[in-house]
XYZ file of C-alpha atoms in Angstrom:
597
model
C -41.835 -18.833 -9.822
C -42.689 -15.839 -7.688
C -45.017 -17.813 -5.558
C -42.012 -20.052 -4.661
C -39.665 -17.548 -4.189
C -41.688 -15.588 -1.753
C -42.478 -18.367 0.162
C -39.441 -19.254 1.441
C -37.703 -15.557 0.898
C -37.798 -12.986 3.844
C -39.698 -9.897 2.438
C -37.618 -6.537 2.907
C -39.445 -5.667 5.853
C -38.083 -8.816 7.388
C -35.089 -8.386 5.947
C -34.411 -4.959 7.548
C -35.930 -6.033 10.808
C -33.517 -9.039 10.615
C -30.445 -6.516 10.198
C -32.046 -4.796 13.460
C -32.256 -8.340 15.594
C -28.276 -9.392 14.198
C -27.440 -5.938 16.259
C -28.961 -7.086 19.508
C -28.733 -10.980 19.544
C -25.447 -11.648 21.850
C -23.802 -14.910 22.572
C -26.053 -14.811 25.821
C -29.037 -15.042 23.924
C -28.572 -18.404 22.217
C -31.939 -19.706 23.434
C -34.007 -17.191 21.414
C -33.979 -18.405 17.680
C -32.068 -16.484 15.629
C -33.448 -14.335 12.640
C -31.298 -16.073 9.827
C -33.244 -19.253 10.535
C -35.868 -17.874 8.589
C -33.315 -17.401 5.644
C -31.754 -19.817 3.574
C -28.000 -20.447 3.743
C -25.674 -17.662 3.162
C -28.265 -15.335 3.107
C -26.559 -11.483 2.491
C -27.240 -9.385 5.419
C -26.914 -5.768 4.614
C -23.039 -4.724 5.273
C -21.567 -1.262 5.341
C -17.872 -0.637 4.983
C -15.802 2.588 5.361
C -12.355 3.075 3.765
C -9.912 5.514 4.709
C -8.529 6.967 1.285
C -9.096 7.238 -2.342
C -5.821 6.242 -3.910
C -4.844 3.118 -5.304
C -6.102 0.712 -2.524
C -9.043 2.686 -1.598
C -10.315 2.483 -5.633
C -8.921 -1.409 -6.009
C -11.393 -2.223 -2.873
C -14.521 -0.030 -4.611
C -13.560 -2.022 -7.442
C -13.843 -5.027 -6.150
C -16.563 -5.082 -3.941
C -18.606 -3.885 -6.604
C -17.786 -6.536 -8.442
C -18.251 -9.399 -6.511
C -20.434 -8.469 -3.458
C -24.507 -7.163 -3.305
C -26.012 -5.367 -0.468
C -23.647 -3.274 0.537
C -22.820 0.319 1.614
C -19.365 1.718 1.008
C -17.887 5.197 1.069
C -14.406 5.920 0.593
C -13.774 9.535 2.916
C -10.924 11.215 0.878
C -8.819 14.114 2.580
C -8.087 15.408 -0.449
C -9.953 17.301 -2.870
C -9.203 15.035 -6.131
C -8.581 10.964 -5.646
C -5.249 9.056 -6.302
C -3.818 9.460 -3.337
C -0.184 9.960 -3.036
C 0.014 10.709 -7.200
C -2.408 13.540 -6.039
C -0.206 14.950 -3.777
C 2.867 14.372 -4.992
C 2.890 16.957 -8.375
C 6.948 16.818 -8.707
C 8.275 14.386 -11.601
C 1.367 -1.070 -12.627
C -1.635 -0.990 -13.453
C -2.497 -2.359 -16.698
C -2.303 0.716 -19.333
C -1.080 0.577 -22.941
C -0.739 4.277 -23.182
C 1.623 5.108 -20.356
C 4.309 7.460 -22.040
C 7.476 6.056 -20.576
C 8.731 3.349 -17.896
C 8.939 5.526 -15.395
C 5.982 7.780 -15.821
C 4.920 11.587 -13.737
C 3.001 11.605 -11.413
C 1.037 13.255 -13.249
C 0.170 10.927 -16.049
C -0.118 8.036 -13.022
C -3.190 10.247 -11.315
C -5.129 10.605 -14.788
C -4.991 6.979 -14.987
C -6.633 6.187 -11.642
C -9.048 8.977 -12.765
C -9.526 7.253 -15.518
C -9.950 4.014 -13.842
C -12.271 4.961 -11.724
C -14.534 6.620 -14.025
C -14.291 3.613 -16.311
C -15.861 1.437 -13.798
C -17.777 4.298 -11.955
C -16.283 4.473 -8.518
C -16.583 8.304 -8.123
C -20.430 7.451 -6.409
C -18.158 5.608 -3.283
C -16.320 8.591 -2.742
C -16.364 11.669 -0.273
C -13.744 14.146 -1.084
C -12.335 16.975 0.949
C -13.189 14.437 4.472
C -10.764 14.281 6.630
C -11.440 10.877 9.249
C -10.424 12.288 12.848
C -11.052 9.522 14.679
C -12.743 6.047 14.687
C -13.974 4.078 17.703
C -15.044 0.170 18.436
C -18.360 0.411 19.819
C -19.190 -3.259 21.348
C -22.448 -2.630 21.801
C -24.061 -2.042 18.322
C -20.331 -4.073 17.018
C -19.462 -1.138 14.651
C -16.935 1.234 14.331
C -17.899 5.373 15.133
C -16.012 7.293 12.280
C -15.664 10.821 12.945
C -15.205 12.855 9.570
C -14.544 16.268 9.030
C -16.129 18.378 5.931
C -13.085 20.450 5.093
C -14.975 22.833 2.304
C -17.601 23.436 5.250
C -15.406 22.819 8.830
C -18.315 20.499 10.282
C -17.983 17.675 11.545
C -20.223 13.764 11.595
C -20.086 10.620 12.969
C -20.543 7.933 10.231
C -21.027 4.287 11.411
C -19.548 1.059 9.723
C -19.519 -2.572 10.165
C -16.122 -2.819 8.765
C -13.571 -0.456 8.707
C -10.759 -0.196 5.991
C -7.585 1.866 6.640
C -5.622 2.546 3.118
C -4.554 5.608 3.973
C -0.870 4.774 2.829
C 2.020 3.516 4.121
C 4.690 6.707 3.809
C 1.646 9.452 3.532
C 2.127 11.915 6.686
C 4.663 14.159 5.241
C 6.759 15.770 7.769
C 9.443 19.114 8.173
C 13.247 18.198 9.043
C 14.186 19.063 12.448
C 16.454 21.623 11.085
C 16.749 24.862 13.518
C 15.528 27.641 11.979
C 13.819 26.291 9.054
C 11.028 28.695 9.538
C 12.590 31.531 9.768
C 13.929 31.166 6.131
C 12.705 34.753 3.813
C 12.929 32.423 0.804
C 10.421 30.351 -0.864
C 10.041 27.132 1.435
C 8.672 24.144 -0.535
C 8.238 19.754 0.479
C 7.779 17.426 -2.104
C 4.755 15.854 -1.057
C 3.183 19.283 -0.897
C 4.885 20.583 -4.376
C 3.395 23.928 -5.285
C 3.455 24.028 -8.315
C 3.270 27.930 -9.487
C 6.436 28.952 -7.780
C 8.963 29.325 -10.504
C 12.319 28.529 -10.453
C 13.690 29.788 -13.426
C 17.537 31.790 -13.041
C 17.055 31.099 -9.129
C 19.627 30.184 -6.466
C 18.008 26.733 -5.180
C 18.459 24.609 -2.187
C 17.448 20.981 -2.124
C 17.804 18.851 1.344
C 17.658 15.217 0.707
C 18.758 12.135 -1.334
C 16.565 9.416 0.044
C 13.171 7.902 -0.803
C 10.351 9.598 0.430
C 7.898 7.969 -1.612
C 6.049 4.642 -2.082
C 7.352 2.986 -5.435
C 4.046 2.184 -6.580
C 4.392 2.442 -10.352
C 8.278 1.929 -10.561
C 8.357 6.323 -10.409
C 11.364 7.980 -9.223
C 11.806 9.122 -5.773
C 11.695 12.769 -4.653
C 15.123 13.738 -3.677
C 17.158 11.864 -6.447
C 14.084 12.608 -8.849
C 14.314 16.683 -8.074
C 17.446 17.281 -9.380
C 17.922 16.575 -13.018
C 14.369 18.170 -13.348
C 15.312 21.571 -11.911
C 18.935 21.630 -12.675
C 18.110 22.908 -16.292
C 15.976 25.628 -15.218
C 17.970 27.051 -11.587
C 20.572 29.496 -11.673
C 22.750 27.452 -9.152
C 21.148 24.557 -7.334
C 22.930 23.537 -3.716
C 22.030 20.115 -2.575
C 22.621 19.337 0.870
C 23.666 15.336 1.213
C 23.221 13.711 4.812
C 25.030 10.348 4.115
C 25.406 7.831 0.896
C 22.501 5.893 -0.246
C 22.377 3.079 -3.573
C 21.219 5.077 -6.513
C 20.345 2.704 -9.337
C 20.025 3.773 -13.183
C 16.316 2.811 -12.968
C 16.350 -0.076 -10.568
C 16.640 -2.761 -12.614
C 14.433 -1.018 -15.845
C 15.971 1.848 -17.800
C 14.645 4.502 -18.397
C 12.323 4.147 -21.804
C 10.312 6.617 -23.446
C 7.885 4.449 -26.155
C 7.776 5.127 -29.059
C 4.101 5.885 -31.328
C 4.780 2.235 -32.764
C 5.116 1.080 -29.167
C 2.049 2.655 -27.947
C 0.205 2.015 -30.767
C 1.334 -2.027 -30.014
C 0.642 -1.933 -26.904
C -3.276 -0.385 -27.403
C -3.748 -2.092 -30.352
C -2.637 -5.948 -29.213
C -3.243 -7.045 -26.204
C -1.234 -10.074 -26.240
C 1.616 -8.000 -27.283
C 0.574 -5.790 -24.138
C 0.405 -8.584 -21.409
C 3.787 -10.109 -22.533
C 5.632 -7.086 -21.897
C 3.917 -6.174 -18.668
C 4.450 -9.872 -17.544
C 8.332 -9.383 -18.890
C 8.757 -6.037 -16.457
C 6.712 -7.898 -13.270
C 8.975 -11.048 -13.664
C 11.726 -8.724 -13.735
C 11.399 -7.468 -10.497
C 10.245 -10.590 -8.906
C 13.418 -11.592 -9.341
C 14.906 -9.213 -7.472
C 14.740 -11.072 -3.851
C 18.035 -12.960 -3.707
C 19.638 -10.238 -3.843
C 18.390 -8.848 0.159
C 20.279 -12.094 1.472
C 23.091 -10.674 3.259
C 26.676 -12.500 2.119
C 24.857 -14.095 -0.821
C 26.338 -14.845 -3.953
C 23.714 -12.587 -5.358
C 24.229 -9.610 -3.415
C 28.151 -10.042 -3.565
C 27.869 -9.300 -7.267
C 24.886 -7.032 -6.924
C 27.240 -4.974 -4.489
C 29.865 -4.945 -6.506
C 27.804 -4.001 -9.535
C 26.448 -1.575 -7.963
C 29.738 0.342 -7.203
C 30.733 0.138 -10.531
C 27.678 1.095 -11.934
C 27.481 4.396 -9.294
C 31.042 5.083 -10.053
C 30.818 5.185 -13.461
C 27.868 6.929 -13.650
C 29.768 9.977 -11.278
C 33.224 9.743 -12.785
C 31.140 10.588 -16.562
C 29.553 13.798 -14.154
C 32.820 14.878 -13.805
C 32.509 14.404 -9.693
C 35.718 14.282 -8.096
C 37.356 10.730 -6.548
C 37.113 12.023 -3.075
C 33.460 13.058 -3.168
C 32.749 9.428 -5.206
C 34.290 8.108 -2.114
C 31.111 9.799 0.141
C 28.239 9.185 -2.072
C 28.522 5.504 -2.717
C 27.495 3.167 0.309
C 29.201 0.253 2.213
C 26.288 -1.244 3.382
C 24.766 -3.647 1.625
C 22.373 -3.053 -1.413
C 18.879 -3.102 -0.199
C 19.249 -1.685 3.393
C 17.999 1.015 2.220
C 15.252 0.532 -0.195
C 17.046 1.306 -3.759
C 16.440 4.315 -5.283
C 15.889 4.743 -8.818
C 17.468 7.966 -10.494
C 17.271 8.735 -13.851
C 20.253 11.572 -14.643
C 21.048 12.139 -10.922
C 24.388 11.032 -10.606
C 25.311 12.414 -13.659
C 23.639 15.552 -12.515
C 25.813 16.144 -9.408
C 28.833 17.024 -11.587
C 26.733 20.053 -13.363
C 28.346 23.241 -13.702
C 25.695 24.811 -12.119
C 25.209 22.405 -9.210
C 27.194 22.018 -5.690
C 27.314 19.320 -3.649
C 27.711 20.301 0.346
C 27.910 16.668 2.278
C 27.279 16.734 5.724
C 24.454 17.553 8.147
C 23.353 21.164 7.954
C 23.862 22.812 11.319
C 21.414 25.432 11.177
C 18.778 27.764 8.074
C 18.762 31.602 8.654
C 16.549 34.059 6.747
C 19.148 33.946 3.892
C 19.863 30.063 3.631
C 21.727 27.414 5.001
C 24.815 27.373 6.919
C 26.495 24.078 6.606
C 28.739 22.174 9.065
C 31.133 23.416 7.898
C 30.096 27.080 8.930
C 29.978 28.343 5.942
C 26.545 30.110 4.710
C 24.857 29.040 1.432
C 22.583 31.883 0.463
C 19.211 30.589 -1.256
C 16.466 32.145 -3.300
C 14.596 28.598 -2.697
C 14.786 25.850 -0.581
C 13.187 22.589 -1.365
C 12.718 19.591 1.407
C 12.975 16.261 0.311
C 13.080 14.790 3.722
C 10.621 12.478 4.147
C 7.295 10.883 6.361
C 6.410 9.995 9.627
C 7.435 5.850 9.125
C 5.774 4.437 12.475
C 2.676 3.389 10.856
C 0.621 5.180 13.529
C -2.769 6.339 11.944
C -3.052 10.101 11.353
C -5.990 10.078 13.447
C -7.242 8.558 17.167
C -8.343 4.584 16.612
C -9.883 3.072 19.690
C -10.053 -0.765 19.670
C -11.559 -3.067 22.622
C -11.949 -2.045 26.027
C -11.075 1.573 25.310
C -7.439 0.672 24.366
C -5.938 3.308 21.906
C -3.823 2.453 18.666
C -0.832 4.816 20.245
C -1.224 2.386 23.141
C -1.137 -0.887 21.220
C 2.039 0.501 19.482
C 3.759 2.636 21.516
C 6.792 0.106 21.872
C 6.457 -1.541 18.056
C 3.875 -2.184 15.429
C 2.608 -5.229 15.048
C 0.420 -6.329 12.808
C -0.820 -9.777 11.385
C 0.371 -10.768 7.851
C 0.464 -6.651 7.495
C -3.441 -6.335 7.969
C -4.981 -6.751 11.220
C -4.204 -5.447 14.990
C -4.953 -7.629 17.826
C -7.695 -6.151 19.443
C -9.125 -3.819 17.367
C -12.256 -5.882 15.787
C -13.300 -5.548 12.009
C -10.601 -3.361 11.307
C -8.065 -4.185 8.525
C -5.090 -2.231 7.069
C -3.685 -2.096 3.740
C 0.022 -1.615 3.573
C 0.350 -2.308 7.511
C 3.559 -3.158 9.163
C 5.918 -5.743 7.571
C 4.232 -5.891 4.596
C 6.464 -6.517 1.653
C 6.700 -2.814 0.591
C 10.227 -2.801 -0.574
C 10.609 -6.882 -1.853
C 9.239 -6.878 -5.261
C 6.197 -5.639 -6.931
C 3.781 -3.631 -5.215
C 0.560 -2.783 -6.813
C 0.195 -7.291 -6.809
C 0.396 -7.292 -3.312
C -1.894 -5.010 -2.433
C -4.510 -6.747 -4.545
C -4.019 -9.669 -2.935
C -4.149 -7.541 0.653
C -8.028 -6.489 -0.680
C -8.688 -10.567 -1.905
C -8.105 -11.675 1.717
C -10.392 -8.552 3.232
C -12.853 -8.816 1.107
C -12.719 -13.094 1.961
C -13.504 -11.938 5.791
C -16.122 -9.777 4.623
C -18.050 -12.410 2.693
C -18.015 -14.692 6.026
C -19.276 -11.549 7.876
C -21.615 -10.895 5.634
C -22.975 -14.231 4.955
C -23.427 -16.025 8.214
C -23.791 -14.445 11.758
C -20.325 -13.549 12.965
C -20.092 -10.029 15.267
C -16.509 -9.521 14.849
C -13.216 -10.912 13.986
C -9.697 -9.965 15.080
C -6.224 -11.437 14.735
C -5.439 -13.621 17.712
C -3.059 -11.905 20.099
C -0.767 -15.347 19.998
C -0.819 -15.344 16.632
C 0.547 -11.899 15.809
C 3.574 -12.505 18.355
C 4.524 -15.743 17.068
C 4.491 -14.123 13.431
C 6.414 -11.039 14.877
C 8.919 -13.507 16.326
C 9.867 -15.344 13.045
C 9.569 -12.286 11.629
C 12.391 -11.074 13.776
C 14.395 -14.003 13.295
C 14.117 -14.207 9.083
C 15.612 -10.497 9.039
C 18.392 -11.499 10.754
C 20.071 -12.973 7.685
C 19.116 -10.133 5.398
C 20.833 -6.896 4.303
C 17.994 -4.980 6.006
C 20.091 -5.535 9.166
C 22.903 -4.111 8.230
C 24.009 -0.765 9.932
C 22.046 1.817 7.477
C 19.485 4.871 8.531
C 16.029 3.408 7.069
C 12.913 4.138 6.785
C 12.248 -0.188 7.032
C 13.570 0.173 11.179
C 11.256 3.316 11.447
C 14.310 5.629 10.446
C 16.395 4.281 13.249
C 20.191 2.623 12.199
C 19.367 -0.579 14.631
C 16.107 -0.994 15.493
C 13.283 -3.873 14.396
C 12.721 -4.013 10.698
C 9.200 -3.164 10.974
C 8.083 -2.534 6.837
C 9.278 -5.387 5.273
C 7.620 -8.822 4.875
C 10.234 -12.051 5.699
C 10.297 -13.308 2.230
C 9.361 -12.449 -1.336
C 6.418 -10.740 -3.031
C 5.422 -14.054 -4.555
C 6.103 -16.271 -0.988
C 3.167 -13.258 0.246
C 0.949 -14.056 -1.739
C 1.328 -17.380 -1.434
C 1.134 -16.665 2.397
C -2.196 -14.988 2.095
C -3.813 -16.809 -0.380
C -6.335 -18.155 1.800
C -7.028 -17.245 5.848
C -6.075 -19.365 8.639
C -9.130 -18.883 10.096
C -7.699 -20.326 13.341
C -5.327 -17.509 14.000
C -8.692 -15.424 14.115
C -10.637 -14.438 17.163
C -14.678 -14.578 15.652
C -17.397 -13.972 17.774
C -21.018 -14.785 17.094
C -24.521 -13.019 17.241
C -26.726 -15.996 18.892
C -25.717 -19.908 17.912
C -22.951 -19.353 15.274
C -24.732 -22.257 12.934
C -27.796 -20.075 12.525
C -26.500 -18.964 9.161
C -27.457 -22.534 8.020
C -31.346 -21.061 8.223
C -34.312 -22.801 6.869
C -32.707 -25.412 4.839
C -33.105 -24.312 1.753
C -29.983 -23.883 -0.542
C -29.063 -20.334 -2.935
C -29.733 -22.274 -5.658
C -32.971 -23.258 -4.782
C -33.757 -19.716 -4.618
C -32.298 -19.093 -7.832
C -35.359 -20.463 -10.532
C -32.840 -19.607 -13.368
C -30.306 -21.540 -11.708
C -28.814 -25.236 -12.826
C -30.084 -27.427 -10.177
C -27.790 -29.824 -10.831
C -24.902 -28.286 -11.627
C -22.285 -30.713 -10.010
C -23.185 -33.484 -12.697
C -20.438 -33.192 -15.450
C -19.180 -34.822 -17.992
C -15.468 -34.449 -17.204
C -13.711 -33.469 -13.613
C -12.968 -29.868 -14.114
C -13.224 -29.057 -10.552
C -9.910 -27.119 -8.722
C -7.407 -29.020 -7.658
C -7.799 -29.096 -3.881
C -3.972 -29.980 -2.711
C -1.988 -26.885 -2.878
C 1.095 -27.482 -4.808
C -1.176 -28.661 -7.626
C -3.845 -25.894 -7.182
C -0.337 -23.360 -7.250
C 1.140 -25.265 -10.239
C -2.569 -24.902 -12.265
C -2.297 -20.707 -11.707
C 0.791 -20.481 -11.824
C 1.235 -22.247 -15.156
C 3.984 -24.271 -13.950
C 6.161 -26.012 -16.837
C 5.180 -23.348 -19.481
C 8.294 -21.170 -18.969
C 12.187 -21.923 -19.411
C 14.199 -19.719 -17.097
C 17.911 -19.969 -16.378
C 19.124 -18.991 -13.094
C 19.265 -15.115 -12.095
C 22.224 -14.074 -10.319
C 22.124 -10.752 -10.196
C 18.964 -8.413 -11.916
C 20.264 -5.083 -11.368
């Protein structure tokens, strides 16, 4: 067996030296015989990625290369000094866990489980932590990206070199100050919610809190910040002012109340996990079902709406907030302009004895608080900003693509990216969570999986045959940007409402969302169109076919003839039955939804 194998097996030597020749061997050079044809088919050439953050899609990616791929080099540079990401940063009060506490779990309890996670399936060894990536450059002559990274426990800096280069640094991650004059000349204790210091205490103080919108990616159903601060300080403050801007949907729990299991529950959950799945597959259908609803003048948002206001109302008048302020707080625009916010005990909250609403912009902070529009001073012991991130999708540091053009250039008028991961022009590079993908249409954490499936599909081809680069075809990111523009036209993300999905603007190009459901993306990215795909090649782009020989003839424990069967078991190759097979299509009975929430 060995004698065969190394006959027709590149030593590692030639291996290495092959890596060496892929670098040089251009398009030019298609007369000189390429090194693969030494190899047989689909032999792995040594490949090197680099992600850009440690939270959720930084550790599904680990996970998944090291699962399915061999000879490779990955190294997830982390910013931070712990990973998780946003449930990291984020201290203030998905994935498949039978001992989460409650439906809407801390943030907390969500960053012990990706600890968890990743020690489970040891993904600590891909990480750097405390390395900050400043900037990351296309080099076309060695076809790899230049990553700069800086060592934040030393303040040095390195250039680290990949073949393909991940961003997952997070949709709504660069945290930002309102533009609120004065704000730093405040004597009190200034704190944001994505930067939540956690040893300032509040007890018996006079607090301020700015904000009532969602400044956080929903990945694990959590509350937002805003809504979320207030019935968890209220207790605890002396008198807490919040300062409201203008009315946004608050939703009991957006769609799931609010549930804290029981020991039995947990118990069921970690003790059967058929008992587990059903329930986690009862919550995910749940909100898949909410995408009807963002059809503007639909049946389903007319009662949504109209829900809504009842539910919002109710939920005030029992806070004891007065008609006229009721009229303020609750929105006319329709329900899902504004991505929903879940609050548990907000509304309710607002009517505390201890709490006072001031609606309106706030014209200006001094030493001593707040003065409102009004004129009138609010004096604060504490003021806490729950205002938001920078929403234009530009990376937090410089990205160079072909020909020296700069990411700031690409988008200075509008991002656009294809299907949400790729930029025309910027080779090997993917994003996760990019621009108009469907962040606010249903479930999250399934999306971004599938994101990572069709990466990771690229970085097979790369990997197994002799490609240079790939990059979305210029054509074919403006024709998706232009249905894309004309889907959102019939949707409540239209309507006249401040969001986050137009880049915080009131009219602008809905540049977060996806043009259809969380299931009709995944569907969508399934498999690539390979043809909306710009893919160069390192010599004669067959070479990958090599010496002949198959894998499996490689493979002396393999089944040589492992296509002879006794039954046809094989996948069904037209779609709607290959859908119908995963999906397990005519094993549920479902009447019609007309309204979830």
């Amino acid at each position: 067996m060995g004698a065969t194998q190394s006959r027709f097996r590149p030593s590692t030597a030639q291996q290495n030296a092959n890596k060496d020749a892929d670098t040089h061997i251009g398009v030019e050079d298609e007369e000189v015989p390429h090194p693969r044809i030494q190899e047989p088919i689909h032999t792995e050439r040594p490949m090197k990625i680099i992600c850009i953050g440690a939270g959720a899609s930084g550790l599904l990616l680990a996970y998944k290369l090291q699962r399915s791929f061999n000879n490779f080099e990955l190294l997830l540079y982390e910013k931070n000094e712990d990973i998780s990401g946003t449930w990291f940063e984020n201290r203030y009060p998905g994935p498949p866990n039978p001992n989460w506490s409650s439906v809407y779990a801390g943030s907390s309890e969500i960053h012990e489980y990706f600890t968890s996670f990743a020690t489970k399936y040891s993904l600590h060894k891909y990480v750097r932590l405390l390395s900050k990536v400043t900037n990351a450059t296309w080099d076309a002559t060695s076809d790899t990206w230049g990553v700069e990274v800086l060592d934040l426990a030393t303040g040095k800096s390195h250039v680290d070199h990949a073949d393909i280069l991940v961003n997952a640094s997070g949709v709504l991650n660069a945290w930002r100050w309102p533009d609120i004059e004065g704000l730093k000349v405040f004597k009190g204790t200034l704190l944001h919610t994505a930067d939540w210091d956690s040893r300032v205490d509040l007890k018996g103080k006079r607090v301020g809190l700015i904000g009532n919108g969602l400044t956080d990616v929903n990945y694990a159903r959590c509350r937002s910040s805003g809504i979320q601060v207030l019935p968890a300080v209220q207790p605890k403050v002396k008198k807490l002012t919040t300062f409201i801007r203008r009315a946004t949907w608050v939703s009991p729990t957006q769609g799931f109340e609010q549930h804290v299991y029981s020991p039995a529950e947990r118990e069921l959950f970690s003790s059967d996990p058929t008992a587990h799945l059903a329930y986690r597959k009862k919550q995910e259908t749940g909100t898949n079902s909410i995408f009807p609803m963002f059809f503007a003048g639909s049946a389903v948002q007319d009662a949504t709406f109209q829900s809504m206001v009842g539910q919002m109302e109710g939920k005030l008048s029992m806070g004891g907030v007065d008609k006229e302020l009721q009229k303020r707080l609750v929105p006319s625009y329709g329900v899902g302009c504004r991505r929903i916010t879940p609050g548990v005990g907000y509304l309710e909250g607002l009517g505390k004895e201890n709490v006072e609403v001031v609606y309106g912009d706030i014209k200006r902070v001094t030493e001593k608080g707040c003065i409102a529009a009004d004129g009138q001073e609010h004096e604060l012991d504490v003021l806490i900003c729950a205002t938001g991130f920078d929403t234009t999708y530009m990376p937090r540091f410089g990205v160079t693509g072909e020909q020296g053009k700069t990411m700031k250039e690409e988008w200075a008028k509008e991002a656009k990216a294809y299907l949400g991961m790729g930029v025309a022009g910027f080779p090997n590079y993917f994003l996760v969570i990019g621009p108009n993908s469907p962040i606010g249409n249903g479930p999250v954490l399934s999306f971004i999986e599938a994101q990572i499936d069709y990466i990771l599909k690229l970085a097979n081809r790369w990997q197994t045959e002799n490609i240079r680069s790939f990059s979305p075809k210029r054509e074919a990111v403006e024709d998706f940007i232009a249905h894309k523009d004309q889907f959102m036209q019939g949707t409540v993300w239209e309507h006249n409402c401040r969001s986050w999905y137009k880049a915080n603007s009131v009219s602008g190009k809905v540049t977060a969302l996806w043009p259809g459901s969380t299931l009709h993306y995944m569907e969508a990215i399934a498999e690539p169109r390979y043809d909306d795909w710009e893919i160069t090649y390192k010599g004669n782009r067959f070479a990958w076919l090599g010496n002949g020989f198959s894998q499996t003839e490689m493979d002396m424990t393999a089944d040589w003839a492992y296509y002879v069967r006794d039954k046809d078991d094989s996948p069904y190759l037209g779609r709607r039955k290959a859908l119908q097979a995963m999906n397990k299509s005519g094993t549920v009975t479902r009447e019609e939804i007309i309204g979830f929430l």
